[in-house]
Amino acid sequence: MSHSTATPEVTTGRNTRGLILLSIGVVLTLAAVALLFVTIVGISSLQADALARINEENLSYRAEFGFVERELSSLSAMTAIPAAILVAAACFLIPGYLRRRGVMAERDTTFWRGGSTTAKFKPLPLGLHAAWLLVPLAAWVVLVLIPLQNLIGGTAWPAGLQDENATAVWMLLASYGGLAAALFTVILVSLVKKAVYVRHIARHPDAVTGSAGKRTWRWLTFRWRFDLWIAGLGGGFLGLCWIALGFEDTPFFITTLVIGLALVAGGLLLAVNYWRAGEPLGAAESYS
């Protein structure tokens, strides 16, 4: 991709638009996190109210997730809305980041070298990259680890709920815990990928030109990022396999753990060979 020849005025406008997009994305992300927190507290109240009326024998009980039937729709909305907001936030955060820290361009496509739209941006420093690991890790602890510890210890979570209903609540919210675990693994594998790439290129400056398998590696690790997709899927398995321990289902735990470890190992194997793609860090292209 050629160097940018944008004038200072154009660059300033691009940065301003990028800042606006980033700001919208950050606001949406914070709103999603706040709503998820409200959901955790709100579900606790919803459950407590339902159980009180069930105990008074005024309502029929439906066993699904420990909720009465007419409240299941409210539960579905409460748990789905934060995810929808996070998807919307990504639509602002990604282009905003590219506009602030990179350059986007267009080019003709071929089968192996596609990308009608390309982007090149400055990668995060290794230290800042590593610091981002704390965000999904904290989410996983709150949504999976703490409820699991309480479940194993026989303590209701959220507080005040009967055991079987508390289990249903945190199992429902664990879907976000699985997403957090997948994100943690993607960031971790991406960090390893960056560290290995930088060290390898420092020792072998000409290695970035690729190898005999350049096209295959480029297709796998650059265009489609299969290294991160596979690792993220494995991270989801690893983040949620511990739930089986709460139900004393050791075979399921071991099976899921092995699958997760195998997927993460496969993603890592691809990631540490990213230099074979012949592309620098901080570059990307669209499919079409």
XYZ file of C-alpha atoms in Angstrom:
288
model
C 0.000 0.000 0.000
C 1.374 3.400 -0.948
C 2.216 6.058 1.581
C -0.485 8.543 2.431
C -0.252 11.903 0.698
C -3.139 13.458 2.591
C -2.847 17.146 3.395
C -2.839 18.307 7.055
C -6.428 19.508 6.627
C -7.571 16.105 5.389
C -5.666 14.332 8.172
C -7.192 16.631 10.780
C -10.679 15.960 9.427
C -10.049 12.221 9.398
C -8.810 12.320 12.987
C -11.797 14.379 14.063
C -14.244 11.940 12.483
C -12.329 9.064 14.028
C -12.562 10.682 17.450
C -16.312 11.125 17.042
C -16.748 7.463 16.052
C -14.568 6.321 18.940
C -16.520 8.462 21.388
C -19.829 6.992 20.248
C -18.397 3.486 20.494
C -17.070 4.083 24.002
C -20.404 5.493 25.160
C -22.257 2.479 23.741
C -19.772 0.070 25.349
C -20.129 1.687 28.753
C -23.906 1.640 28.351
C -23.814 -2.101 27.550
C -21.633 -2.855 30.579
C -23.883 -0.775 32.836
C -26.975 -2.492 31.462
C -25.411 -5.894 32.044
C -24.742 -4.934 35.662
C -28.339 -3.746 36.021
C -29.434 -7.040 34.484
C -27.568 -9.031 37.125
C -29.182 -7.023 39.908
C -32.533 -6.877 38.147
C -32.739 -10.613 37.582
C -32.126 -11.128 41.274
C -35.121 -8.910 42.091
C -37.218 -10.528 39.387
C -36.460 -13.973 40.732
C -37.131 -12.994 44.330
C -40.508 -11.508 43.407
C -41.450 -14.559 41.358
C -40.490 -16.941 44.142
C -42.508 -14.960 46.669
C -45.653 -15.208 44.571
C -44.997 -18.873 43.824
C -44.740 -19.537 47.539
C -48.101 -17.832 47.991
C -49.453 -20.308 45.411
C -50.786 -17.509 43.260
C -48.816 -18.482 40.164
C -48.019 -21.673 38.350
C -44.338 -22.554 38.185
C -42.414 -23.237 34.998
C -39.082 -24.939 35.537
C -37.236 -23.374 32.606
C -34.432 -21.250 34.068
C -36.330 -21.100 37.344
C -38.702 -18.396 36.096
C -42.455 -18.301 35.804
C -43.663 -18.445 32.224
C -44.787 -14.883 31.724
C -41.452 -13.510 32.908
C -39.300 -15.441 30.457
C -39.753 -12.799 27.743
C -38.509 -10.097 30.112
C -35.516 -12.272 30.978
C -34.639 -12.824 27.304
C -34.733 -9.096 26.570
C -32.671 -8.218 29.630
C -29.888 -10.621 28.659
C -29.906 -9.962 24.889
C -29.908 -6.149 24.808
C -26.335 -5.680 26.158
C -24.977 -7.992 23.442
C -26.823 -6.047 20.733
C -25.407 -2.784 22.072
C -21.878 -4.216 22.103
C -22.227 -5.213 18.433
C -23.354 -1.679 17.613
C -20.421 -0.276 19.602
C -17.965 -2.342 17.537
C -19.367 -0.749 14.367
C -18.130 2.611 15.695
C -14.993 1.550 17.550
C -13.291 -0.285 14.675
C -13.592 2.400 11.952
C -12.973 5.099 14.549
C -9.727 3.443 15.606
C -8.621 3.024 11.993
C -9.321 6.666 11.221
C -7.414 7.842 14.278
C -4.383 5.576 14.043
C -4.232 4.470 10.421
C -4.865 4.962 6.743
C -7.489 3.274 4.580
C -7.231 2.845 0.801
C -8.775 0.954 -2.130
C -7.195 -1.391 -4.655
C -8.035 -4.052 -7.243
C -8.494 -7.612 -6.022
C -7.255 -11.064 -6.960
C -8.072 -14.478 -5.542
C -5.040 -14.674 -3.248
C -4.577 -10.965 -2.733
C -8.077 -9.660 -2.195
C -9.186 -6.619 -0.318
C -10.937 -3.865 -2.215
C -10.468 -1.907 1.019
C -7.176 -2.044 2.883
C -6.082 -0.531 6.169
C -2.739 0.092 7.782
C -2.459 1.325 11.347
C 0.056 1.618 14.145
C -0.124 -1.430 16.455
C -0.440 -0.965 20.202
C 2.771 -1.271 22.261
C 3.198 -4.672 23.893
C 2.655 -3.307 27.409
C -0.628 -1.570 26.576
C -1.711 -4.610 24.592
C -1.095 -6.811 27.637
C -2.999 -4.404 29.900
C -6.177 -4.939 27.865
C -6.149 -8.566 29.044
C -7.411 -7.382 32.424
C -10.762 -6.200 31.028
C -12.158 -9.528 29.723
C -10.473 -11.377 32.598
C -12.366 -9.268 35.143
C -15.628 -9.879 33.281
C -15.011 -13.641 33.291
C -14.286 -13.636 37.026
C -17.533 -11.780 37.779
C -19.756 -13.786 35.436
C -18.294 -17.291 35.753
C -15.720 -17.784 38.499
C -17.521 -16.101 41.425
C -20.920 -17.720 40.695
C -19.177 -21.088 40.254
C -17.431 -20.803 43.597
C -20.707 -19.959 45.278
C -22.486 -22.810 43.503
C -19.878 -25.322 44.641
C -19.997 -23.858 48.149
C -23.798 -24.097 48.265
C -24.308 -20.322 48.482
C -26.960 -18.662 46.351
C -25.898 -16.127 43.744
C -27.214 -13.494 43.383
C -27.817 -13.274 47.120
C -31.229 -14.271 48.418
C -32.111 -16.812 45.742
C -32.750 -20.493 46.212
C -29.968 -22.725 44.954
C -31.697 -24.087 41.849
C -32.870 -20.663 40.739
C -29.530 -18.988 41.417
C -27.895 -21.655 39.249
C -30.273 -20.838 36.403
C -29.517 -17.125 36.643
C -25.751 -17.393 36.457
C -25.904 -20.062 33.752
C -27.857 -17.615 31.629
C -25.381 -14.810 32.236
C -22.430 -17.158 31.703
C -22.957 -16.669 27.971
C -21.292 -13.305 28.484
C -18.606 -14.988 30.541
C -17.864 -17.281 27.615
C -17.606 -14.267 25.318
C -15.218 -12.615 27.791
C -13.062 -15.756 27.891
C -12.960 -15.882 24.089
C -11.953 -12.213 23.940
C -9.248 -12.770 26.569
C -7.788 -15.622 24.532
C -7.874 -13.611 21.301
C -5.991 -10.735 22.963
C -3.491 -13.147 24.517
C -2.794 -15.026 21.274
C -2.578 -11.722 19.414
C -0.011 -10.556 21.981
C 2.080 -13.694 21.473
C 1.721 -13.263 17.718
C 3.009 -9.690 17.949
C 5.912 -10.543 20.261
C 7.087 -13.466 18.094
C 6.741 -11.423 14.911
C 8.744 -8.486 16.276
C 11.509 -10.742 17.589
C 11.684 -12.778 14.387
C 11.813 -9.757 12.103
C 14.476 -8.144 14.283
C 16.663 -11.216 13.750
C 15.674 -11.826 10.119
C 14.672 -8.521 8.469
C 14.101 -10.197 5.098
C 11.753 -12.846 6.493
C 8.695 -10.626 6.034
C 9.000 -11.161 2.285
C 7.430 -14.559 2.884
C 8.340 -18.140 2.038
C 7.329 -20.876 -0.350
C 4.017 -21.156 1.483
C 3.412 -17.403 1.594
C 0.054 -17.482 -0.181
C -1.365 -20.138 2.115
C -0.098 -18.426 5.263
C -1.371 -15.083 4.022
C -4.811 -16.535 3.345
C -4.969 -18.218 6.759
C -3.417 -15.652 9.078
C -3.776 -12.323 7.311
C -6.947 -12.269 5.260
C -9.133 -14.502 7.427
C -7.274 -14.329 10.775
C -8.009 -17.994 11.369
C -5.371 -17.986 14.099
C -7.483 -15.626 16.204
C -10.860 -17.146 15.292
C -9.725 -20.646 16.234
C -8.050 -19.460 19.432
C -11.129 -17.432 20.384
C -13.393 -20.449 19.923
C -11.056 -22.496 22.083
C -11.029 -19.742 24.690
C -14.810 -19.876 24.878
C -14.617 -23.612 25.607
C -11.927 -23.061 28.236
C -13.845 -20.251 29.885
C -17.061 -22.218 30.246
C -15.844 -25.790 30.803
C -15.535 -25.080 34.542
C -19.322 -24.866 34.801
C -19.377 -28.663 34.598
C -17.562 -28.806 37.935
C -20.538 -27.140 39.564
C -22.647 -30.100 38.508
C -19.945 -32.676 39.277
C -19.812 -33.688 35.620
C -16.125 -34.525 35.362
C -16.240 -36.298 31.945
C -17.896 -33.269 30.329
C -15.365 -30.961 31.978
C -12.382 -32.969 30.738
C -13.782 -33.305 27.216
C -14.519 -29.596 26.893
C -11.165 -28.692 28.417
C -9.291 -30.873 25.923
C -11.234 -29.419 22.990
C -10.526 -25.888 24.177
C -6.812 -26.537 24.679
C -6.523 -28.147 21.231
C -8.198 -25.176 19.533
C -6.053 -22.646 21.388
C -2.909 -24.626 20.516
C -3.962 -24.640 16.853
C -4.542 -20.901 16.925
C -1.166 -20.319 18.542
C 0.566 -22.476 15.935
C -0.851 -20.302 13.168
C -0.201 -17.062 15.068
C 3.527 -17.629 15.632
C 3.913 -18.234 11.898
C 2.233 -14.990 10.883
C 5.558 -13.657 9.557
C 5.247 -16.195 6.729
C 2.272 -14.231 5.366
C 4.642 -11.550 4.131
C 2.567 -8.745 5.658
C 3.459 -6.270 8.398
C 1.660 -5.991 11.722
C -1.133 -3.448 11.767
C -2.365 -4.259 8.257
C -5.713 -5.647 7.157
C -7.917 -5.997 4.108
C -11.535 -6.645 3.329
C -12.685 -9.879 1.719
C -14.146 -8.345 -1.446
